[in-house]
Coordinates of C-alpha atoms in Angstrom, one line a residue:
K1 CA 2.7 46.7 32.4
A2 CA 5.4 47.7 30.0
A3 CA 3.4 47.1 26.9
E4 CA 0.4 49.0 28.5
T5 CA 2.8 52.0 29.2
L6 CA 3.9 51.9 25.5
V7 CA 0.3 52.1 24.3
K8 CA -0.4 55.0 26.6
T9 CA 2.7 56.7 25.5
H10 CA 2.1 56.7 21.8
P11 CA -1.4 58.1 20.8
M12 CA -1.4 56.5 17.3
L13 CA -1.7 53.0 18.8
Q14 CA -5.2 54.2 19.9
A15 CA -6.2 55.4 16.5
H16 CA -9.0 54.0 14.2
L17 CA -10.8 55.4 11.1
G18 CA -13.9 57.4 11.0
S19 CA -15.9 59.7 8.7
A20 CA -16.3 63.5 8.3
G21 CA -18.9 64.2 5.8
S22 CA -17.4 62.3 2.6
D23 CA -13.9 62.3 4.1
I24 CA -12.2 59.5 5.8
I25 CA -10.2 60.6 8.9
Q26 CA -8.2 59.2 11.6
I27 CA -9.5 59.3 15.2
V28 CA -7.3 58.9 18.2
D29 CA -9.4 57.5 21.2
L30 CA -7.4 57.9 24.3
E31 CA -10.3 56.6 26.4
Q32 CA -10.2 53.3 24.6
P33 CA -9.5 50.5 27.0
I34 CA -6.0 48.8 26.5
E35 CA -6.4 45.0 26.4
I36 CA -3.4 42.9 26.3
A37 CA -4.2 39.2 26.8
Q38 CA -2.2 36.8 28.7
N39 CA -2.3 33.0 28.1
Q40 CA -0.3 29.9 28.2
C41 CA 0.2 27.0 25.8
K42 CA 2.7 24.1 25.1
E43 CA 5.8 25.0 23.2
E44 CA 5.0 22.5 20.5
D45 CA 1.8 24.4 19.9
I46 CA 3.3 27.9 19.5
P47 CA 3.7 27.7 15.5
H48 CA -0.1 27.1 15.1
Y49 CA -0.8 29.6 18.1
K50 CA 1.1 32.4 16.2
W51 CA -0.5 31.5 12.9
E52 CA -4.0 31.8 14.4
F53 CA -3.1 35.1 16.2
V54 CA -3.2 37.3 13.0
K55 CA -6.7 38.4 12.2
P56 CA -8.3 41.3 10.3
F57 CA -8.8 44.6 12.0
N58 CA -12.1 46.6 12.2
L59 CA -10.7 49.9 10.9
R60 CA -13.6 51.9 12.0
Q61 CA -13.8 50.5 15.5
G62 CA -10.1 49.8 16.6
P63 CA -7.8 49.3 18.2
L64 CA -5.7 48.7 15.2
Y65 CA -3.2 46.8 17.2
R66 CA -3.4 43.4 18.9
M67 CA -1.0 42.1 21.6
E68 CA -0.9 39.0 23.6
I69 CA 1.6 37.5 26.1
V70 CA 1.9 33.7 25.9
S71 CA 4.0 31.6 28.2
T72 CA 5.1 28.2 27.6
E73 CA 7.3 25.8 29.5
E74 CA 10.4 27.2 27.8
Y75 CA 9.7 30.8 26.8
V76 CA 7.6 33.9 27.1
Y77 CA 6.3 35.4 23.9
L78 CA 4.9 38.7 23.1
L79 CA 2.7 38.4 20.0
A80 CA 2.1 41.8 18.3
D81 CA 0.1 42.6 15.1
V82 CA -0.2 46.4 14.3
H83 CA -1.8 47.8 11.2
H84 CA 0.4 49.6 8.7
L85 CA -1.9 52.5 8.8
I86 CA -0.4 53.6 12.2
F87 CA 2.8 51.7 12.4
D88 CA 6.1 51.6 10.3
G89 CA 9.4 49.9 10.5
A90 CA 10.9 52.7 12.5
S91 CA 8.0 52.5 14.9
F92 CA 8.7 48.7 15.3
N93 CA 12.3 49.5 16.2
L94 CA 11.2 52.2 18.7
F95 CA 8.6 50.0 20.2
L96 CA 11.0 47.2 20.9
D97 CA 13.7 49.5 22.1
Q98 CA 11.3 51.2 24.6
L99 CA 9.8 47.9 25.6
C100 CA 13.2 46.6 26.6
D101 CA 14.0 49.8 28.3
L102 CA 11.0 49.6 30.5
M103 CA 11.6 45.9 31.2
N104 CA 15.1 46.7 32.2
G105 CA 13.9 49.4 34.6
K106 CA 14.6 52.4 32.5
D107 CA 12.4 55.4 31.8
I108 CA 11.2 56.3 28.4
E109 CA 10.4 59.9 27.0
P110 CA 6.8 60.8 25.8
E111 CA 6.5 62.0 22.3
R112 CA 7.4 65.5 21.6
F113 CA 5.7 65.8 18.3
T114 CA 2.7 63.6 17.7
Y115 CA 1.7 62.0 14.3
A116 CA -1.2 64.4 14.4
D117 CA 1.1 67.4 15.0
F118 CA 3.3 66.0 11.8
V119 CA 0.2 65.6 9.5
A120 CA -0.8 69.2 10.4
A121 CA 2.6 70.5 9.6
Q122 CA 2.6 68.5 6.3
K123 CA -0.8 70.0 5.3
E124 CA 0.5 73.5 6.0
A125 CA 3.6 72.8 4.0
E126 CA 1.5 72.4 0.8
N127 CA 1.6 76.0 0.3
S128 CA 5.3 76.4 0.8
E129 CA 8.0 77.1 -1.8
E130 CA 9.6 73.8 -0.8
Y131 CA 6.4 71.9 -1.8
A132 CA 6.3 73.7 -5.1
E133 CA 10.0 73.0 -5.8
A134 CA 9.5 69.2 -5.1
R135 CA 6.5 69.3 -7.5
D136 CA 8.7 70.8 -10.2
F137 CA 11.4 68.4 -9.6
F138 CA 9.2 65.4 -10.3
Q139 CA 7.7 67.1 -13.3
E140 CA 11.2 67.6 -14.7
R141 CA 12.3 63.9 -14.0
L142 CA 9.1 62.1 -14.8
S143 CA 7.7 63.9 -17.8
K144 CA 10.4 62.4 -19.9
I145 CA 9.4 58.9 -18.8
E146 CA 6.9 56.7 -20.9
G147 CA 5.7 54.8 -17.8
V148 CA 6.7 52.6 -15.0
T149 CA 9.2 49.8 -15.8
E150 CA 7.8 46.3 -16.2
V151 CA 9.5 43.1 -16.7
P152 CA 7.2 41.0 -19.1
A153 CA 5.7 38.0 -17.7
D154 CA 7.5 34.9 -18.8
L155 CA 4.7 32.3 -17.7
T156 CA 2.6 30.8 -20.4
N157 CA -0.6 31.6 -18.8
P158 CA 0.1 34.6 -16.3
Q159 CA -2.4 35.3 -13.6
E160 CA -3.7 38.6 -12.5
Q161 CA -2.1 38.0 -9.1
G162 CA -0.3 34.9 -7.6
V163 CA 1.5 34.8 -4.3
V164 CA 4.9 36.0 -3.1
E165 CA 7.9 34.0 -3.7
T166 CA 11.3 34.8 -2.2
L167 CA 14.8 33.9 -3.3
Y168 CA 18.3 35.1 -2.2
C169 CA 21.3 36.0 -4.4
P170 CA 24.5 36.6 -2.6
L171 CA 26.5 39.8 -2.9
N172 CA 30.2 40.3 -2.5
F173 CA 29.5 43.2 -0.1
D174 CA 33.0 43.6 1.2
E175 CA 34.5 44.4 -2.3
I176 CA 31.4 46.7 -3.0
D177 CA 31.8 48.5 0.3
S178 CA 35.6 49.0 -0.4
F179 CA 34.9 50.3 -4.0
C180 CA 32.3 52.7 -2.6
R181 CA 34.5 54.0 0.2
Q182 CA 37.4 54.8 -2.2
R183 CA 35.0 56.8 -4.5
N184 CA 32.9 58.3 -1.7
I185 CA 29.6 56.8 -2.8
S186 CA 26.9 54.8 -0.9
P187 CA 26.7 51.0 -1.4
A188 CA 22.9 51.6 -1.6
H189 CA 23.4 53.9 -4.7
H190 CA 26.0 51.5 -6.2
I191 CA 23.6 48.5 -6.0
L192 CA 20.7 50.7 -7.2
A193 CA 22.7 51.6 -10.3
A194 CA 23.4 47.8 -10.8
T195 CA 19.6 47.2 -10.5
F196 CA 18.7 49.9 -13.2
Y197 CA 21.4 48.4 -15.4
A198 CA 20.0 44.8 -15.2
L199 CA 16.4 46.0 -15.3
S200 CA 17.1 47.9 -18.6
R201 CA 18.1 44.6 -20.2
F202 CA 15.2 42.5 -18.8
A203 CA 12.6 45.2 -19.7
N204 CA 14.3 46.1 -22.8
N205 CA 14.0 49.7 -22.2
E206 CA 16.7 52.3 -21.5
Q207 CA 14.2 54.7 -19.6
L208 CA 13.5 53.3 -16.3
C209 CA 11.1 54.1 -13.5
I210 CA 10.7 52.2 -10.4
T211 CA 10.0 53.0 -6.7
T212 CA 11.9 53.0 -3.5
I213 CA 11.1 54.0 0.2
S214 CA 12.2 56.5 2.7
N215 CA 11.6 56.3 6.4
G216 CA 10.3 59.9 6.1
R217 CA 11.9 60.8 9.4
S218 CA 14.1 63.6 8.5
D219 CA 12.4 65.9 11.0
L220 CA 14.2 65.2 14.3
R221 CA 11.1 66.0 16.3
I222 CA 9.5 62.6 15.4
S223 CA 12.5 60.4 16.4
N224 CA 10.5 59.0 19.2
T225 CA 7.0 59.1 17.5
V226 CA 5.0 56.1 16.5
G227 CA 3.1 56.5 13.1
M228 CA 3.2 55.6 9.4
F229 CA 5.9 58.0 8.2
V230 CA 7.2 55.8 5.2
N231 CA 7.1 57.5 1.9
T232 CA 7.1 56.0 -1.5
L233 CA 9.4 57.6 -4.0
A234 CA 9.4 57.5 -7.8
L235 CA 13.0 56.9 -9.2
S236 CA 13.9 57.4 -12.7
A237 CA 17.0 56.6 -14.7
F238 CA 18.2 56.8 -18.3
I239 CA 20.8 54.4 -19.6
E240 CA 22.8 56.5 -22.0
E241 CA 26.2 56.4 -23.7
Q242 CA 28.4 57.2 -20.6
S243 CA 31.1 55.6 -18.4
V244 CA 30.1 53.3 -15.6
M245 CA 31.3 55.7 -13.0
D246 CA 29.3 58.5 -14.7
F247 CA 26.1 56.4 -14.4
I248 CA 26.9 55.4 -10.9
N249 CA 27.4 59.0 -10.0
E250 CA 24.2 60.2 -11.8
T251 CA 22.2 57.5 -10.0
S252 CA 23.5 58.6 -6.6
K253 CA 22.8 62.3 -7.4
N254 CA 19.2 61.4 -8.6
F255 CA 18.6 59.4 -5.4
D256 CA 19.7 62.1 -3.1
E257 CA 17.6 64.8 -5.0
T258 CA 14.6 62.6 -5.0
L259 CA 14.9 62.0 -1.3
R260 CA 15.4 65.8 -0.8
H261 CA 12.2 66.4 -2.6
E262 CA 10.0 63.8 -0.8
T263 CA 7.6 66.4 0.5
Y264 CA 5.6 66.0 -2.6
P265 CA 3.7 62.8 -1.9
F266 CA 3.6 59.7 -4.1
A267 CA -0.2 59.7 -4.3
R268 CA 0.1 63.1 -6.2
V269 CA 3.0 61.9 -8.3
A270 CA 1.0 58.8 -9.2
A271 CA -1.9 60.9 -10.2
D272 CA 0.1 63.4 -12.1
Y273 CA 1.9 60.8 -14.3
D274 CA -0.3 57.7 -14.2
L275 CA 2.3 55.7 -12.2
S276 CA 1.9 52.6 -10.1
A277 CA 4.5 50.9 -7.8
E278 CA 5.3 47.8 -9.9
I279 CA 9.0 47.4 -9.0
M280 CA 10.4 48.3 -5.7
F281 CA 14.0 48.8 -4.5
A282 CA 14.8 49.0 -0.7
Y283 CA 18.3 49.1 0.9
Q284 CA 17.7 47.5 4.3
M285 CA 21.2 46.6 5.6
G286 CA 21.3 47.3 9.4
V287 CA 17.6 48.6 9.5
L288 CA 16.6 46.4 12.4
E289 CA 18.6 46.9 15.6
G290 CA 19.5 44.3 18.2
H291 CA 17.6 44.4 21.5
E292 CA 18.3 43.1 24.9
Y293 CA 16.4 42.2 28.1
W294 CA 18.7 41.9 31.1
G295 CA 21.7 41.3 28.8
Q296 CA 20.1 38.5 26.9
P297 CA 19.1 39.0 23.2
V298 CA 15.6 39.4 22.2
T299 CA 14.7 37.1 19.3
M300 CA 12.3 38.5 16.8
E301 CA 10.3 36.7 14.2
L302 CA 8.3 38.7 11.4
F303 CA 5.2 37.3 9.7
E304 CA 4.5 38.5 6.2
S305 CA 1.4 38.2 4.1
D306 CA 1.9 36.1 0.9
T307 CA -0.1 38.7 -1.2
P308 CA 2.3 40.5 -3.6
K309 CA 2.6 44.1 -2.7
F310 CA 4.7 44.6 -5.9
R311 CA 5.3 42.5 -9.0
I312 CA 8.9 42.5 -8.2
A313 CA 10.8 43.9 -5.0
F314 CA 14.4 43.9 -4.4
Y315 CA 15.5 44.2 -0.7
I316 CA 19.3 44.4 0.0
Q317 CA 19.6 42.8 3.3
N318 CA 21.1 39.8 5.0
D319 CA 19.9 36.3 4.2
P320 CA 18.6 33.9 6.9
E321 CA 22.3 32.9 7.5
G322 CA 23.4 36.6 8.0
K323 CA 25.1 37.1 4.6
P324 CA 24.6 40.2 2.5
S325 CA 22.2 39.4 -0.3
I326 CA 19.6 40.4 -2.8
C327 CA 16.3 39.3 -1.4
L328 CA 14.1 39.2 -4.5
Q329 CA 10.4 38.8 -3.9
Y330 CA 8.1 38.3 -6.9
D331 CA 4.7 37.6 -8.0
N332 CA 4.6 33.8 -9.0
G333 CA 1.6 34.3 -11.0
R334 CA 3.6 36.2 -13.5
Y335 CA 7.1 35.0 -13.3
S336 CA 9.1 31.8 -13.1
K337 CA 11.8 31.2 -10.5
E338 CA 14.3 30.6 -13.3
L339 CA 13.8 34.1 -14.7
M340 CA 13.8 35.9 -11.3
Q341 CA 17.0 34.0 -10.3
S342 CA 18.5 35.2 -13.5
L343 CA 17.6 38.8 -12.8
A344 CA 18.9 38.6 -9.3
Q345 CA 22.2 37.1 -10.5
S346 CA 22.5 39.8 -13.2
I347 CA 22.2 42.6 -10.5
S348 CA 24.8 40.9 -8.3
N349 CA 27.1 40.4 -11.3
A350 CA 26.7 44.1 -12.4
A351 CA 27.3 45.3 -8.9
N352 CA 30.5 43.3 -8.7
A353 CA 31.6 44.2 -12.2
F354 CA 31.1 47.9 -11.5

């Protein structure tokens, strides 16, 4: 019942794609039946059951979510698969938070500003001074860049695309945090500066351009709205003759200004400057919140595709043991584990040396 209530509360969970002439549009079908299966299996069969649960969606038919409640002799599982077209990380946190509230006997608020409202406002904003200012900002930053930063493949016979490999490199986060507090800068900006510095050595280029992400939720009206609000942002940097603190401060300023101008979409930026998202940096410390059901913690397990989204991605987050780390994901069709370990260690060393 709680899961059904959530689907009814958030219109985007009942969206699918359709056509309007030559355009692809999103259609919200509130009359679509809500189907949440309930089944049982043995606890020992759960790993296989979860693996079989994930299947492709029919984007034109919907729904673009799939949920199933599975009971074993030990636990009750909610399996949920939601397409990224309608759901982002903040939506995931909101979904779990409200699910636990409902199961704990609390009420939840309906959406005040739907995703459709948000899209309409974004479309209208394309004629605003803010939008023009954002376009000019990226022109000023990116017109000086030769192209996106690439780390050359080190494998003898690189593939067009391999599979994702993941490694972790520890960070001395307490020291980094103390350093940043004393200088009134964010640990995210500090580690980003270290990432730029290491990449300049591995890419052999002092002009850098990578991507990062924003949750896209600066508008408080969408704090309880489900949708795909995440923005990809192009970040640039120039390694010049300057002090370490000057470079960190410049990186921090550039990050803040880029975030302030996120109204100009990455699709336009990519088209304007022939850019692609090759290398990603994301600071994710504390992104996922804890959730409880009648005082007991809810355990979450995420399933990721092994298809590379980026050639290299840096996620600053806790490792499986809960320790702050650089989680480096890379395309093993292009890079060796040894090179990627060296890159991650170089970033960690730079962050600690700064």
